[in-house]
CSV table of C-alpha atoms in Angstrom, one decimal:
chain,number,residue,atom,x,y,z
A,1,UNK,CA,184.0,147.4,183.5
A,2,UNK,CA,185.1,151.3,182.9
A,3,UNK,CA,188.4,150.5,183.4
A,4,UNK,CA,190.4,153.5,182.4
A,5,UNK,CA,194.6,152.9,182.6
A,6,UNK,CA,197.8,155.9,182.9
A,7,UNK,CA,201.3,155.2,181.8
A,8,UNK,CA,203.8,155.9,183.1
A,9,UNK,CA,202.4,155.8,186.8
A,10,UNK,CA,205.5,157.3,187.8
A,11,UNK,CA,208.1,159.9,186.0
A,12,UNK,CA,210.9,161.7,186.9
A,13,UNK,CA,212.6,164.0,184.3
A,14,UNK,CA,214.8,166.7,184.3
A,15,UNK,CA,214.0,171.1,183.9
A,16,UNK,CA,213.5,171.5,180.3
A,17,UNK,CA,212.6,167.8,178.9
A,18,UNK,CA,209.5,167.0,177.5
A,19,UNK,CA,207.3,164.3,179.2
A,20,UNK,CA,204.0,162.4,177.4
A,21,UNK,CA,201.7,160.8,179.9
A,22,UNK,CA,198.8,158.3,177.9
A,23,UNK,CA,195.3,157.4,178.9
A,24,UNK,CA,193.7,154.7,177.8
A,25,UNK,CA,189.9,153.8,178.2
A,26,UNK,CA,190.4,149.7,177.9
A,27,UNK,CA,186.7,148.7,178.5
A,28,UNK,CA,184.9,151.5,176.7
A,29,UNK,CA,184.8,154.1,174.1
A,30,UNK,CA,185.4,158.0,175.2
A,31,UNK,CA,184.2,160.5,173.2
A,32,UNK,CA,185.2,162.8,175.5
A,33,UNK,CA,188.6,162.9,177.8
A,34,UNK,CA,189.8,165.1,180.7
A,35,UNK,CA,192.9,165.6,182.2
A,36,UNK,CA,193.1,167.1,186.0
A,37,UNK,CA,196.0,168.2,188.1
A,38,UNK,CA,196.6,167.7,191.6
A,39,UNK,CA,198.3,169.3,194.6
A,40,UNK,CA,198.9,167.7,197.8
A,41,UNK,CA,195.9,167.7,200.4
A,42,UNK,CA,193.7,169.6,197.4
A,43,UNK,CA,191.0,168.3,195.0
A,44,UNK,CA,191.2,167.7,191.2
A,45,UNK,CA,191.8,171.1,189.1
A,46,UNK,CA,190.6,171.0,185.4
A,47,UNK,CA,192.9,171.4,183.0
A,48,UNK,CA,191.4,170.9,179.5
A,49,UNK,CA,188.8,168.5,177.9
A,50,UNK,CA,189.4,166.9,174.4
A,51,UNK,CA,187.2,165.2,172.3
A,52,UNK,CA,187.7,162.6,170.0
A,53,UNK,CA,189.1,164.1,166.6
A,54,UNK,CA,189.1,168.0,167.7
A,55,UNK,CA,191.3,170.5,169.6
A,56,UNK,CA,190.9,170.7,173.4
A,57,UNK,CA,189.4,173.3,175.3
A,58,UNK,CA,191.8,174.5,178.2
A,59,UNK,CA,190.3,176.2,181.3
A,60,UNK,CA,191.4,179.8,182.1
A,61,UNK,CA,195.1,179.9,183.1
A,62,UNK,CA,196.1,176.7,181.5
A,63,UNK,CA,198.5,177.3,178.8
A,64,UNK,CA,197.6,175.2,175.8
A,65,UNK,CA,201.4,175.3,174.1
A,66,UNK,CA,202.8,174.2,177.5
A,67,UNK,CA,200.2,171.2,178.2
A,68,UNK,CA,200.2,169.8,174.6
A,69,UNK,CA,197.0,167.5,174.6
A,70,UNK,CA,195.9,165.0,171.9
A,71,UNK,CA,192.8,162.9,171.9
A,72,UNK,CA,193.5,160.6,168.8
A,73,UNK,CA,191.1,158.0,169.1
A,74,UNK,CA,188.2,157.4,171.0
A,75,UNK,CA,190.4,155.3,173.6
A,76,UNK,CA,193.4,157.2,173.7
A,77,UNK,CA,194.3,160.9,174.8
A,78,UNK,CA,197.6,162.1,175.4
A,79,UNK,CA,199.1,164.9,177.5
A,80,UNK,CA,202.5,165.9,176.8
A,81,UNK,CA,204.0,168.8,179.2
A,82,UNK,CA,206.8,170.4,176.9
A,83,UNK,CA,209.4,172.3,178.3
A,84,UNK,CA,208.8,170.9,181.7
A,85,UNK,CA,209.9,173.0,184.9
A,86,UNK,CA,210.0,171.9,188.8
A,87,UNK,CA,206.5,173.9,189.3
A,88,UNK,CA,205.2,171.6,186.7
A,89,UNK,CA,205.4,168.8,189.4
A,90,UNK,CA,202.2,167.6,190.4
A,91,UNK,CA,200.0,164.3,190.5
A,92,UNK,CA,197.8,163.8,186.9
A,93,UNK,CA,194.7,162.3,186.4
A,94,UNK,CA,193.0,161.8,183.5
A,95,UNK,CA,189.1,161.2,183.2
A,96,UNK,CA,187.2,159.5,180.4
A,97,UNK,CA,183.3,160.0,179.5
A,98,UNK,CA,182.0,156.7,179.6
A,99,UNK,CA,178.2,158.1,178.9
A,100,UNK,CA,177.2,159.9,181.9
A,101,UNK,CA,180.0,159.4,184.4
A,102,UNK,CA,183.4,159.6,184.2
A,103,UNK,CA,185.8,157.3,185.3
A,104,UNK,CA,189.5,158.0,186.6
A,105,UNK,CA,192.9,156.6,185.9
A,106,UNK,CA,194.7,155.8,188.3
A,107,UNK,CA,197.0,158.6,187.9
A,108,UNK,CA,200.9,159.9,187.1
A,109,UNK,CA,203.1,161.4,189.4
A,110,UNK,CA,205.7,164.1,187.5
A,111,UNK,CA,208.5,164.9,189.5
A,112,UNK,CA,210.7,167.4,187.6
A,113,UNK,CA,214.4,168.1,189.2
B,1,UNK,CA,181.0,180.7,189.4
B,2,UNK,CA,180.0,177.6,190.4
B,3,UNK,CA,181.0,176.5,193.9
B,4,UNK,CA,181.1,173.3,196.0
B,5,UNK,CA,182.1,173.3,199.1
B,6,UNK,CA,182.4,169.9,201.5
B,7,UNK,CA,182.6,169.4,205.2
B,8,UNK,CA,184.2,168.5,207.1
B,9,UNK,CA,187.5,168.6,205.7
B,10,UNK,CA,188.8,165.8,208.0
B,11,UNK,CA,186.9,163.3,210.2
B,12,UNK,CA,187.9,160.2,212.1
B,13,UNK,CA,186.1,157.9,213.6
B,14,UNK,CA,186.2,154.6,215.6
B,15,UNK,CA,185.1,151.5,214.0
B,16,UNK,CA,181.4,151.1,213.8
B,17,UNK,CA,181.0,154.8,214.6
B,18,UNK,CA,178.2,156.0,212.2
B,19,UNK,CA,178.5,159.5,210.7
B,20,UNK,CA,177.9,162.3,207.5
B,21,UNK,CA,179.8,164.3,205.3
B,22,UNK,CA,178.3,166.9,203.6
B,23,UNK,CA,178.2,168.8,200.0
B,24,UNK,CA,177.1,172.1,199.5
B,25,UNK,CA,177.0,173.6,196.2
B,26,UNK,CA,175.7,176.7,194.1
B,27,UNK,CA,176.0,176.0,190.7
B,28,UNK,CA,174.1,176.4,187.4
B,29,UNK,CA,172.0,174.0,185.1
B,30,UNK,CA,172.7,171.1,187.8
B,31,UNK,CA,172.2,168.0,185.9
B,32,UNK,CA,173.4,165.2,188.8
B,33,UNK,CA,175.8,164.9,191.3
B,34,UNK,CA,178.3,162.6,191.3
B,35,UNK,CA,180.1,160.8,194.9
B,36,UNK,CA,184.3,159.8,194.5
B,37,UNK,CA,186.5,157.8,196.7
B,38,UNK,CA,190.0,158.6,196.3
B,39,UNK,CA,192.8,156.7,198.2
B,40,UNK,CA,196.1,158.5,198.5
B,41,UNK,CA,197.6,158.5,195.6
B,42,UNK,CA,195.2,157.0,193.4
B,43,UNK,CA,192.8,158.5,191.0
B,44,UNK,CA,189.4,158.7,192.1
B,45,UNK,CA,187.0,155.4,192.1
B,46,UNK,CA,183.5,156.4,191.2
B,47,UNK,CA,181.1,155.4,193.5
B,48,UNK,CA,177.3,157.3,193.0
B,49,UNK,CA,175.4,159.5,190.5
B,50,UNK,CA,172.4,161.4,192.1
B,51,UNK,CA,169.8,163.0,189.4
B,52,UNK,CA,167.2,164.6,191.3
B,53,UNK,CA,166.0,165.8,194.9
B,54,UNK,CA,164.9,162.9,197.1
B,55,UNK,CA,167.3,160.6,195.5
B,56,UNK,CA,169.3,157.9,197.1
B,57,UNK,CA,171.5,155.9,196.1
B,58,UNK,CA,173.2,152.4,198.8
B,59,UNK,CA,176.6,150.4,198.1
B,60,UNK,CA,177.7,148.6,200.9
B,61,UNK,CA,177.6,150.8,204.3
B,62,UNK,CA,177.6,154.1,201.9
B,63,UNK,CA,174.1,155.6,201.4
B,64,UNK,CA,174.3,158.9,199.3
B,65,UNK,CA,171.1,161.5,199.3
B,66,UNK,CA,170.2,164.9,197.6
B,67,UNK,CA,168.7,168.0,197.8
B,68,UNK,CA,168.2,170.7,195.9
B,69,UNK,CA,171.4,172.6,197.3
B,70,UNK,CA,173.4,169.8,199.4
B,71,UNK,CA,174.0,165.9,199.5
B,72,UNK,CA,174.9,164.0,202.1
B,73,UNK,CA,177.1,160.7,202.3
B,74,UNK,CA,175.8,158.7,205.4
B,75,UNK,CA,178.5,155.9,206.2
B,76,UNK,CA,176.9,153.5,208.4
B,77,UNK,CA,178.8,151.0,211.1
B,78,UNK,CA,182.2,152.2,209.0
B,79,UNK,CA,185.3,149.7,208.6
B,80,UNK,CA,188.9,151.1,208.6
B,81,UNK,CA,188.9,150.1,204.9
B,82,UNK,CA,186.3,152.5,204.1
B,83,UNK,CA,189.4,155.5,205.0
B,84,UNK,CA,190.0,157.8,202.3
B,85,UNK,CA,189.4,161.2,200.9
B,86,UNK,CA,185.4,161.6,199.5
B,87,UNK,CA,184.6,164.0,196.8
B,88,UNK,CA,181.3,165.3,195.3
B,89,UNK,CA,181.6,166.9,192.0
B,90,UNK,CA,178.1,168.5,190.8
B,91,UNK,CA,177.8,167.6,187.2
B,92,UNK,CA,176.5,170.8,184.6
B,93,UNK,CA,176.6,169.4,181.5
B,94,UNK,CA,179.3,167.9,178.8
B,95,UNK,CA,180.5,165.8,181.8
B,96,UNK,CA,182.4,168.5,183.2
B,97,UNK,CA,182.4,168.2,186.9
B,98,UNK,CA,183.4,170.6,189.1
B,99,UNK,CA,184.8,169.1,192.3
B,100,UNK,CA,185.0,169.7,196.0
B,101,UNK,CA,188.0,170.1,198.2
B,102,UNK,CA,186.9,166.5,199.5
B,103,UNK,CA,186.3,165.5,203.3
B,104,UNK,CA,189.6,162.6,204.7
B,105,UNK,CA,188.2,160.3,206.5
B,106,UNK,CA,190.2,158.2,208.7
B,107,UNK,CA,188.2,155.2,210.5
B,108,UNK,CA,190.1,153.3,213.3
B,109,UNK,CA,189.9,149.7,214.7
């Protein structure tokens, strides 16, 4: 159980295109979703939570009209990075609230030439 | 500000070599701690939630403890399938975790 899924796993797009990355919850309901960023050889940085229905709350330095999040059901929470440049490549991971833990796609690797 | 801080940051260790990693943290309205395995590339695989001081928690050679300011991941007689990067992340409340820089190990045969 807790399965949670990504797609695409892989994306490579180029400056200034838009990209949508989707994360499902297959096995359970999330009321609440997170999406994470990663460098190489560093840990998971927060970049905003949604929940279900309502707006998402981005951490400091996040810019909410460049990572575009929606959280439209209580399986499924997009993350569309608009206007995408080659510092916007970087390893996502989304995380869904399956009661008191949260479980981890597997995640999406942007490359952006 | 919350911090969590994990060491080492790398450790190897021969096959059936028995070890710890650590994870420090100061942060605020502490509600459990939570244990990660991440393989390269991957996303994290959850593996323990810790609630309280004195708590442990056992899956396979993997026994995780905690205190009131640390936990400790105690890998016993390790495999070289049991190499990856491990992350705490101390849980404060509306499942927001806040996660360590995470400790690679590398086990050889």
């Amino acid at each position: 159980g807790a399965v949670v899924s990504q797609h695409p796993s892989w994306v490579i797009c180029k400056s200034g295109t838009s990209v949508k990355i989707e994360c499902r919850s297959l096995d359970f309901q999330a009321t609440t979703m997170f999406w994470y960023r990663q460098f190489p050889k560093q840990s998971l940085m927060l970049m905003a939570t949604s929940n279900e229905g309502s707006k998402a709350t981005y951490e400091q330095g996040v810019e909410k009209d460049k990572f575009l999040i929606n959280h439209a059901s209580l399986t499924l929470s997009t993350l569309t990075v608009t206007s995408a440049h080659p510092e916007d490549s970087s390893f996502y991971i989304c995380g869904a609230g399956g009661g008191e833990t949260q479980y981890f796609g597997p995640g999406t690797r942007l490359l952006v030439l | 500000e919350d911090q969590v801080t994990q060491s080492p940051e790398a450790l190897r260790l021969q096959e059936g070599e028995s070890s710890s990693l650590n994870c420090s943290y100061t942060v605020s309205g502490l509600r459990g701690l939570f244990w990660y395995r991440q393989d390269p590339g991957k996303g994290p695989e959850f593996l323990f939630t810790l609630y309280s001081a004195g708590e442990e928690k056992e899956k396979e050679r993997l026994k995780a403890t905690l205190t009131k300011k640390e936990s400790f991941l105690h890998i016993t007689a390790p495999k070289p399938e049991d190499s990856a990067t491990y992350l705490c992340a101390p849980w404060t409340g509306f499942q927001k975790l806040v996660f360590g820089t995470g400790t690679r190990l590398l086990v050889s045969p």
